[in-house]
Coordinates of C-alpha atoms and ligand atoms in Angstrom, one line a residue:
M131 CA 125.6 169.3 246.7
E132 CA 128.2 171.6 249.1
K133 CA 130.8 168.9 250.3
S134 CA 131.5 168.9 254.3
N135 CA 134.1 167.4 256.7
I136 CA 131.8 164.9 258.3
L137 CA 132.5 163.0 261.5
V138 CA 130.7 159.9 262.6
T139 CA 131.2 158.8 266.2
G140 CA 130.6 155.1 266.4
G141 CA 131.6 155.0 262.7
A142 CA 133.0 151.3 263.2
G143 CA 129.8 150.0 264.5
F144 CA 126.4 148.4 262.2
I145 CA 124.5 152.0 261.4
G146 CA 128.0 153.9 261.6
S147 CA 129.6 151.9 259.4
H148 CA 127.2 151.8 257.4
L149 CA 126.7 155.4 257.5
V150 CA 130.5 156.3 256.5
D151 CA 130.3 154.4 253.3
A152 CA 127.6 156.8 251.8
L153 CA 128.6 159.5 253.2
I154 CA 132.6 158.7 251.3
E155 CA 130.5 157.8 248.1
K156 CA 128.7 160.6 248.2
G157 CA 131.9 162.8 248.1
H158 CA 132.1 164.4 251.6
T159 CA 135.3 164.0 254.3
V160 CA 134.8 161.7 257.0
R161 CA 136.4 161.1 260.2
I162 CA 135.6 158.9 262.2
L163 CA 135.3 158.3 266.2
D164 CA 134.9 155.0 267.9
S165 CA 136.5 152.9 270.4
I166 CA 135.4 149.6 269.6
V167 CA 133.5 147.9 271.5
E168 CA 134.9 144.6 272.9
Q169 CA 131.5 143.0 273.1
V170 CA 130.7 144.1 269.5
H171 CA 133.8 143.9 267.5
G172 CA 136.0 141.2 269.8
N173 CA 138.7 143.9 270.4
K174 CA 139.7 143.9 266.3
V175 CA 139.6 147.0 263.7
P176 CA 136.8 145.4 262.5
E177 CA 137.0 145.0 258.4
H178 CA 134.5 147.1 256.9
L179 CA 136.0 149.5 258.7
N180 CA 136.4 152.3 255.6
S181 CA 139.7 152.7 255.4
K182 CA 139.1 156.3 252.9
A183 CA 138.0 157.5 256.4
E184 CA 140.1 159.1 258.9
F185 CA 139.9 156.8 261.9
I186 CA 140.6 158.0 265.4
R187 CA 140.3 154.9 268.2
A188 CA 139.0 156.3 271.6
D189 CA 136.7 157.3 273.9
V190 CA 133.6 159.3 273.4
C191 CA 134.4 160.5 276.9
D192 CA 137.7 161.5 276.1
S193 CA 137.2 165.0 275.8
G194 CA 141.1 165.7 274.6
A195 CA 140.0 162.7 271.5
V196 CA 136.5 164.6 270.9
A197 CA 138.3 168.1 270.8
K198 CA 141.1 166.4 268.4
A199 CA 138.6 164.4 266.0
L200 CA 136.2 167.8 266.5
D201 CA 138.6 170.3 265.0
G202 CA 137.8 171.0 260.9
I203 CA 134.5 169.4 261.4
D204 CA 131.2 171.4 260.1
V205 CA 129.0 168.2 260.5
V206 CA 128.5 165.9 263.1
Y207 CA 126.5 162.8 263.1
H208 CA 126.6 161.0 267.0
E209 CA 126.1 156.8 266.6
A210 CA 128.5 155.7 269.4
A211 CA 126.1 154.2 272.4
E212 CA 126.3 151.3 274.4
V213 CA 122.8 148.8 273.2
G214 CA 122.1 146.2 275.3
V215 CA 118.6 146.9 276.8
G216 CA 118.7 143.7 279.4
Q217 CA 122.6 144.1 280.2
S218 CA 121.8 148.2 280.9
M219 CA 119.1 147.2 283.9
Y220 CA 122.7 145.7 285.8
E221 CA 125.5 147.4 283.9
I222 CA 123.9 151.0 284.6
V223 CA 127.2 153.4 285.1
R224 CA 128.6 152.2 281.4
Y225 CA 125.5 152.9 279.9
V226 CA 125.0 156.1 281.4
R227 CA 128.7 157.0 281.4
A228 CA 129.0 155.8 277.5
N229 CA 125.6 157.1 276.8
D230 CA 125.0 160.0 278.8
L231 CA 128.3 161.0 279.4
G232 CA 129.6 160.7 276.2
T233 CA 127.2 163.0 274.9
A234 CA 127.8 165.3 277.1
V235 CA 131.1 165.3 276.2
L236 CA 130.7 165.9 272.8
L237 CA 128.1 168.7 273.4
E238 CA 130.6 170.8 275.2
E239 CA 133.2 169.9 273.0
M240 CA 131.4 170.8 270.1
I241 CA 130.4 174.6 271.7
K242 CA 133.7 174.9 272.2
Q243 CA 135.0 174.7 268.9
P244 CA 135.1 178.1 266.9
K245 CA 133.4 177.4 263.5
Q246 CA 129.5 177.2 263.1
F247 CA 128.2 173.6 262.4
K248 CA 126.1 172.8 259.6
K249 CA 124.0 169.6 261.2
L250 CA 124.1 167.5 264.5
V251 CA 121.5 164.2 263.8
V252 CA 121.4 162.5 266.6
A253 CA 121.0 158.3 266.7
S254 CA 117.3 157.9 269.0
S255 CA 115.2 155.8 269.6
M256 CA 112.2 153.9 269.5
S257 CA 112.6 152.7 273.1
I258 CA 112.3 155.8 274.3
Y259 CA 108.0 155.2 273.8
G260 CA 108.2 152.1 276.0
E261 CA 104.5 149.8 274.4
G262 CA 103.7 151.4 271.0
A263 CA 99.9 153.1 270.6
Y264 CA 97.5 151.2 270.5
V265 CA 93.4 151.4 269.6
C266 CA 90.3 149.1 271.5
G267 CA 88.7 147.1 269.2
G268 CA 85.7 148.0 271.3
C269 CA 84.8 151.1 271.8
S270 CA 87.6 152.4 269.0
E271 CA 89.1 154.8 271.9
T272 CA 93.0 154.8 271.5
V273 CA 95.2 154.0 274.5
N274 CA 98.8 154.2 275.8
P275 CA 99.4 151.6 277.9
F276 CA 102.3 151.5 279.9
L277 CA 103.6 148.2 280.5
R278 CA 102.1 145.0 281.0
S279 CA 101.7 143.9 284.9
N280 CA 104.0 141.2 286.6
E281 CA 100.8 139.7 287.3
Q282 CA 99.8 139.4 284.0
L283 CA 102.6 138.6 282.5
A284 CA 103.3 135.7 285.1
A285 CA 99.6 134.3 283.9
H286 CA 100.7 134.5 280.0
E287 CA 98.3 136.7 279.1
W288 CA 100.1 138.3 276.6
N289 CA 98.1 141.1 274.9
F290 CA 96.6 144.5 277.0
K291 CA 92.8 144.8 277.4
C292 CA 91.2 147.8 276.9
E293 CA 90.5 149.7 280.7
K294 CA 86.4 150.5 279.5
C295 CA 85.1 148.1 277.6
G296 CA 87.1 144.9 278.2
G297 CA 87.8 144.6 273.9
E298 CA 91.3 143.9 273.0
L299 CA 93.4 146.7 271.9
K300 CA 94.8 146.7 268.8
S301 CA 98.4 148.0 267.7
T302 CA 98.0 151.1 265.4
G303 CA 101.0 153.8 264.4
T304 CA 103.1 155.5 267.3
T305 CA 103.5 159.2 266.0
E306 CA 106.2 161.5 267.9
E307 CA 103.4 162.9 270.0
K308 CA 102.8 160.0 271.9
P309 CA 104.3 160.4 275.8
L310 CA 107.2 158.5 276.4
F311 CA 107.7 156.0 278.8
P312 CA 111.9 154.9 278.4
T313 CA 111.1 151.5 280.5
S314 CA 115.4 150.5 280.2
V315 CA 118.2 152.7 281.5
Y316 CA 119.3 151.8 277.4
A317 CA 116.1 153.9 276.5
V318 CA 116.4 156.9 279.3
T319 CA 119.9 157.9 278.3
K320 CA 118.6 157.3 274.8
Q321 CA 116.0 160.0 275.5
D322 CA 118.7 161.9 277.1
Q323 CA 120.7 161.8 274.4
E324 CA 118.1 163.1 272.4
Q325 CA 116.9 165.6 273.9
F326 CA 120.3 167.0 275.2
C327 CA 121.0 167.5 271.4
L328 CA 118.2 169.0 270.6
S329 CA 118.5 171.6 273.8
V330 CA 121.9 172.3 272.8
G331 CA 121.6 172.6 269.4
R332 CA 118.9 175.1 269.9
A333 CA 120.5 177.3 271.9
Y334 CA 123.7 177.3 269.8
N335 CA 121.9 177.2 266.5
I336 CA 123.6 174.5 265.4
P337 CA 120.4 172.4 263.4
T338 CA 120.0 169.0 264.9
V339 CA 118.0 166.6 264.1
A340 CA 117.2 163.3 266.1
F341 CA 116.1 160.2 264.6
R342 CA 114.1 157.5 266.6
Y343 CA 115.5 153.9 265.0
F344 CA 112.8 151.5 265.1
N345 CA 114.4 147.9 264.6
V346 CA 116.9 148.1 262.6
Y347 CA 118.3 145.3 260.7
G348 CA 120.7 144.4 258.3
T349 CA 124.7 143.3 257.5
R350 CA 127.8 144.4 259.5
Q351 CA 125.0 143.4 263.1
A352 CA 127.1 140.8 265.3
L353 CA 126.2 138.3 265.3
S354 CA 128.3 137.4 268.3
N355 CA 127.3 140.2 270.7
P356 CA 123.8 138.3 272.2
Y357 CA 122.3 141.9 273.1
T358 CA 121.9 142.9 270.0
G359 CA 118.3 142.8 268.1
V360 CA 116.9 139.6 267.3
C361 CA 117.5 139.2 263.4
A362 CA 121.2 138.6 264.5
I363 CA 120.3 137.3 267.4
F364 CA 118.1 134.4 265.5
S365 CA 120.7 134.1 263.0
S366 CA 122.9 133.5 265.3
R367 CA 121.1 130.6 266.8
L368 CA 120.5 129.6 263.1
L369 CA 123.7 129.5 261.5
N370 CA 125.0 127.4 264.6
D371 CA 121.8 124.4 264.1
Q372 CA 120.5 126.1 267.2
P373 CA 116.8 126.5 267.5
P374 CA 115.7 130.7 268.3
T375 CA 114.0 130.8 271.3
I376 CA 111.4 132.6 271.2
F377 CA 109.9 134.5 274.0
E378 CA 106.3 135.5 275.0
D379 CA 104.2 133.6 272.0
G380 CA 105.9 134.9 269.2
E381 CA 102.9 137.0 267.7
Q382 CA 104.5 140.0 269.8
S383 CA 105.4 142.6 267.1
R384 CA 108.2 145.0 265.8
D385 CA 109.0 148.2 263.0
F386 CA 111.9 146.3 261.8
V387 CA 113.7 148.6 259.0
H388 CA 117.0 147.6 256.9
V389 CA 120.1 149.9 257.4
S390 CA 120.1 151.8 254.0
D391 CA 116.9 153.5 255.3
I392 CA 118.3 154.7 257.9
V393 CA 121.0 155.6 255.8
Q394 CA 118.9 157.5 253.5
A395 CA 117.2 159.2 256.8
N396 CA 120.5 160.8 257.0
L397 CA 121.3 162.0 254.0
L398 CA 118.1 163.5 254.0
A399 CA 119.1 165.3 256.8
L400 CA 122.3 166.6 255.8
E401 CA 121.1 167.4 252.5
K402 CA 118.0 169.2 253.6
D403 CA 116.7 171.9 256.5
G404 CA 113.2 170.4 257.5
G405 CA 113.8 168.6 260.0
D406 CA 116.1 170.7 261.8
G407 CA 114.9 171.3 265.4
Q408 CA 112.7 168.0 265.8
M409 CA 112.5 164.4 266.1
M410 CA 110.9 162.0 264.0
N411 CA 110.7 158.5 263.9
I412 CA 112.2 156.0 261.2
G413 CA 110.7 152.8 260.6
T414 CA 109.4 151.1 257.7
G415 CA 105.4 151.3 259.0
R416 CA 104.4 147.9 258.2
P417 CA 104.2 145.4 262.1
T418 CA 105.8 142.4 261.8
S419 CA 106.0 139.5 264.4
V420 CA 109.1 137.9 266.1
K421 CA 107.5 134.5 265.3
Q422 CA 107.3 135.1 261.6
I423 CA 110.8 136.0 261.2
A424 CA 112.3 133.6 263.3
Q425 CA 110.4 131.4 260.3
L426 CA 111.4 134.0 257.4
L427 CA 115.1 133.2 258.3
A428 CA 115.3 129.4 259.5
K429 CA 113.4 129.6 255.8
G430 CA 116.1 132.3 254.2
L431 CA 119.1 130.0 255.5
G432 CA 117.8 126.6 254.5
K433 CA 117.2 124.9 257.6
E434 CA 114.3 122.9 258.9
I435 CA 114.2 124.6 262.2
E436 CA 111.7 125.7 264.1
P437 CA 111.4 128.8 266.7
E438 CA 111.3 126.7 270.4
I439 CA 108.8 129.2 272.3
V440 CA 109.4 128.8 275.8
G441 CA 106.8 131.0 277.4
K442 CA 109.2 132.8 279.1
Y443 CA 109.5 136.8 279.0
R444 CA 111.7 139.3 279.5
E445 CA 111.6 142.3 281.7
G446 CA 110.7 145.7 280.2
D447 CA 109.8 144.3 277.1
I448 CA 107.0 145.8 275.3
R449 CA 104.3 143.8 273.0
H450 CA 103.7 145.9 269.5
C451 CA 105.5 149.2 268.5
V452 CA 105.1 149.8 264.6
A453 CA 106.0 153.7 263.6
D454 CA 104.0 156.1 262.1
I455 CA 106.7 157.5 259.8
S456 CA 104.6 160.5 258.2
K457 CA 106.3 163.1 259.8
A458 CA 109.7 161.6 258.6
K459 CA 108.2 162.0 255.2
A460 CA 106.5 165.0 255.4
L461 CA 110.1 167.1 256.7
L462 CA 112.1 164.9 254.6
G463 CA 111.1 163.1 251.6
Y464 CA 111.8 159.7 253.3
E465 CA 110.1 156.6 251.9
P466 CA 111.7 153.4 253.2
K467 CA 113.1 151.3 250.3
V468 CA 113.3 148.5 251.0
S469 CA 111.0 144.9 252.0
L470 CA 111.3 142.9 254.9
E471 CA 111.9 139.9 252.3
S472 CA 115.1 141.6 250.3
G473 CA 116.2 142.6 253.2
L474 CA 116.3 139.7 255.2
A475 CA 118.0 138.2 251.8
E476 CA 120.3 140.0 251.9
L477 CA 121.4 139.8 255.4
L478 CA 121.2 136.0 254.6
N479 CA 123.5 136.0 252.2
W480 CA 126.4 138.1 254.2
V481 CA 125.0 136.0 257.4
K482 CA 126.2 132.9 255.4
N483 CA 129.8 134.1 255.7
Q484 CA 130.5 134.7 258.8
D485 CA 131.7 132.5 262.1
A486 CA 129.1 133.1 264.4
D487 CA 129.8 132.8 268.0
D488 CA 126.6 131.3 269.8
R489 CA 126.5 133.4 272.8
V490 CA 123.0 133.9 273.7
E491 CA 121.9 131.3 276.0
S492 CA 125.4 132.5 278.4
A493 CA 123.6 136.0 277.8
T494 CA 120.0 134.3 279.0
A495 CA 121.2 132.5 281.9
E496 CA 123.1 136.2 283.0
L497 CA 120.0 137.8 282.2
A498 CA 118.0 135.4 284.3
A499 CA 120.5 136.0 286.9
H500 CA 119.7 139.0 287.1
S501 CA 116.0 138.0 286.8
L502 CA 115.3 140.1 283.8
V503 CA 114.0 136.6 281.9
K504 CA 111.3 134.9 283.9
Ligands
UD1_359 C1 115.0 146.6 272.0 C2 114.9 148.8 271.7 C3 115.2 149.2 270.9 C4 117.3 148.4 270.2 C5 116.8 146.4 270.7 C6 117.9 146.8 269.7 C7 113.2 148.5 273.2 C8 111.7 149.0 273.3 N1 113.6 149.1 272.5 O1 113.9 146.8 271.0 O2 115.4 150.4 270.7 O3 117.4 149.2 268.6 O4 116.6 146.9 271.6 O5 118.9 146.6 270.8 O6 113.6 148.7 274.4 N2 112.8 138.1 271.3 C9 112.4 136.8 271.8 N3 114.3 136.0 271.8 C10 115.5 136.4 271.4 C11 115.5 138.2 271.1 C12 114.4 138.6 271.1 O7 111.9 136.4 271.1 O8 116.3 135.7 271.7 C13 112.2 138.9 270.7 C14 112.3 140.1 272.0 O9 111.5 139.5 273.4 C15 111.1 141.2 271.8 C16 111.4 141.1 269.9 O10 111.7 139.8 269.8 O11 109.4 140.7 272.0 C17 112.5 141.8 269.8 O12 113.8 142.2 270.8 P1 114.7 142.8 270.3 O13 115.5 142.5 268.8 O14 115.8 142.9 271.2 O15 114.6 144.7 270.4 P2 113.3 145.4 271.2 O16 113.2 144.8 272.4 O17 112.0 145.8 270.5

């Protein structure tokens, strides 16, 4: 395979750093642009930063630094983003700046470069769908519901009912055709990032792929950042001998995908052109409930700690969303390889040797102060 000069924005982060390792392993030359966000890294360059990559510590909104970072580059992976969904609802300027403006700066600097880029891959998110797709158990209609109403949630009626026949709606695979209902500022910025990249890519003949990542887990996910995903939050709680706090009833489900499968998709996008100009889901196609995650993690850590189901709920939370991955399979030959059991075992092996500052309670209090946890 042809070797490339590759820029990974956010290459110090959870997904970016795993991607950097894989690209270097394949013999590519890699440059990282990352500002080392304090909330994620605690203001120190992480140990996992690959020493074979060139590292530029700068903000993706800094056009001068971005221009320098793009010099001689022919492939760009855009992974830099602020990632706290709840936090995006009150630190709106910060999220719009990093995610929207950052992508705008990157694209504007890319089109100024004399060289034609071979590929642009952008990290989008399942959050842009809002609720996943459902099918009615009674009348078999396919339904794409909006969020559950406040009245429904206040009454702790967590599941959706069919508006036509009153039957219970069952979660089914969400395809890329599902209408988008982003329900947080974070999600809106992810939709923007995806569409900015695809539209600019199309106009300037930059083969561009947008991946809608589902719920990614794995080593290096910032355990002390209370705004990241549930696997990291629960691991951090358990490691500190605290019970994970479960919102709703714990039966809500997600598609948990191991970070190495995310990396696999990113490598396929580089090697193949089938996904160019397209957006596609990257998940596993398998749903797992939040309660199951808490139990698997506690068991794996050998802790007899039952999760606490507190009967609260988070503003904007969806009930179920699982990926239909047929598009990525057909266009790129993507096939998830890591089972949840082996992925969580690997995560826990790593977690056991980490110091995780448990900041979940203060973050939850912050969300509650903004009426985002009820
Ligand atoms: C959101 C984003 C997703 C992003 C992810 C991590 C949406 C629809 N999706 O996913 O793009 O990658 O955040 O930033 O916005 N939960 C608990 N207790 C906790 C924490 C979470 O019960 O302490 C529950 C939540 O209520 C939710 C589930 O776990 O039902 C998953 O939450 P989380 O990991 O934050 O991810 P999403 O909200 O699915």
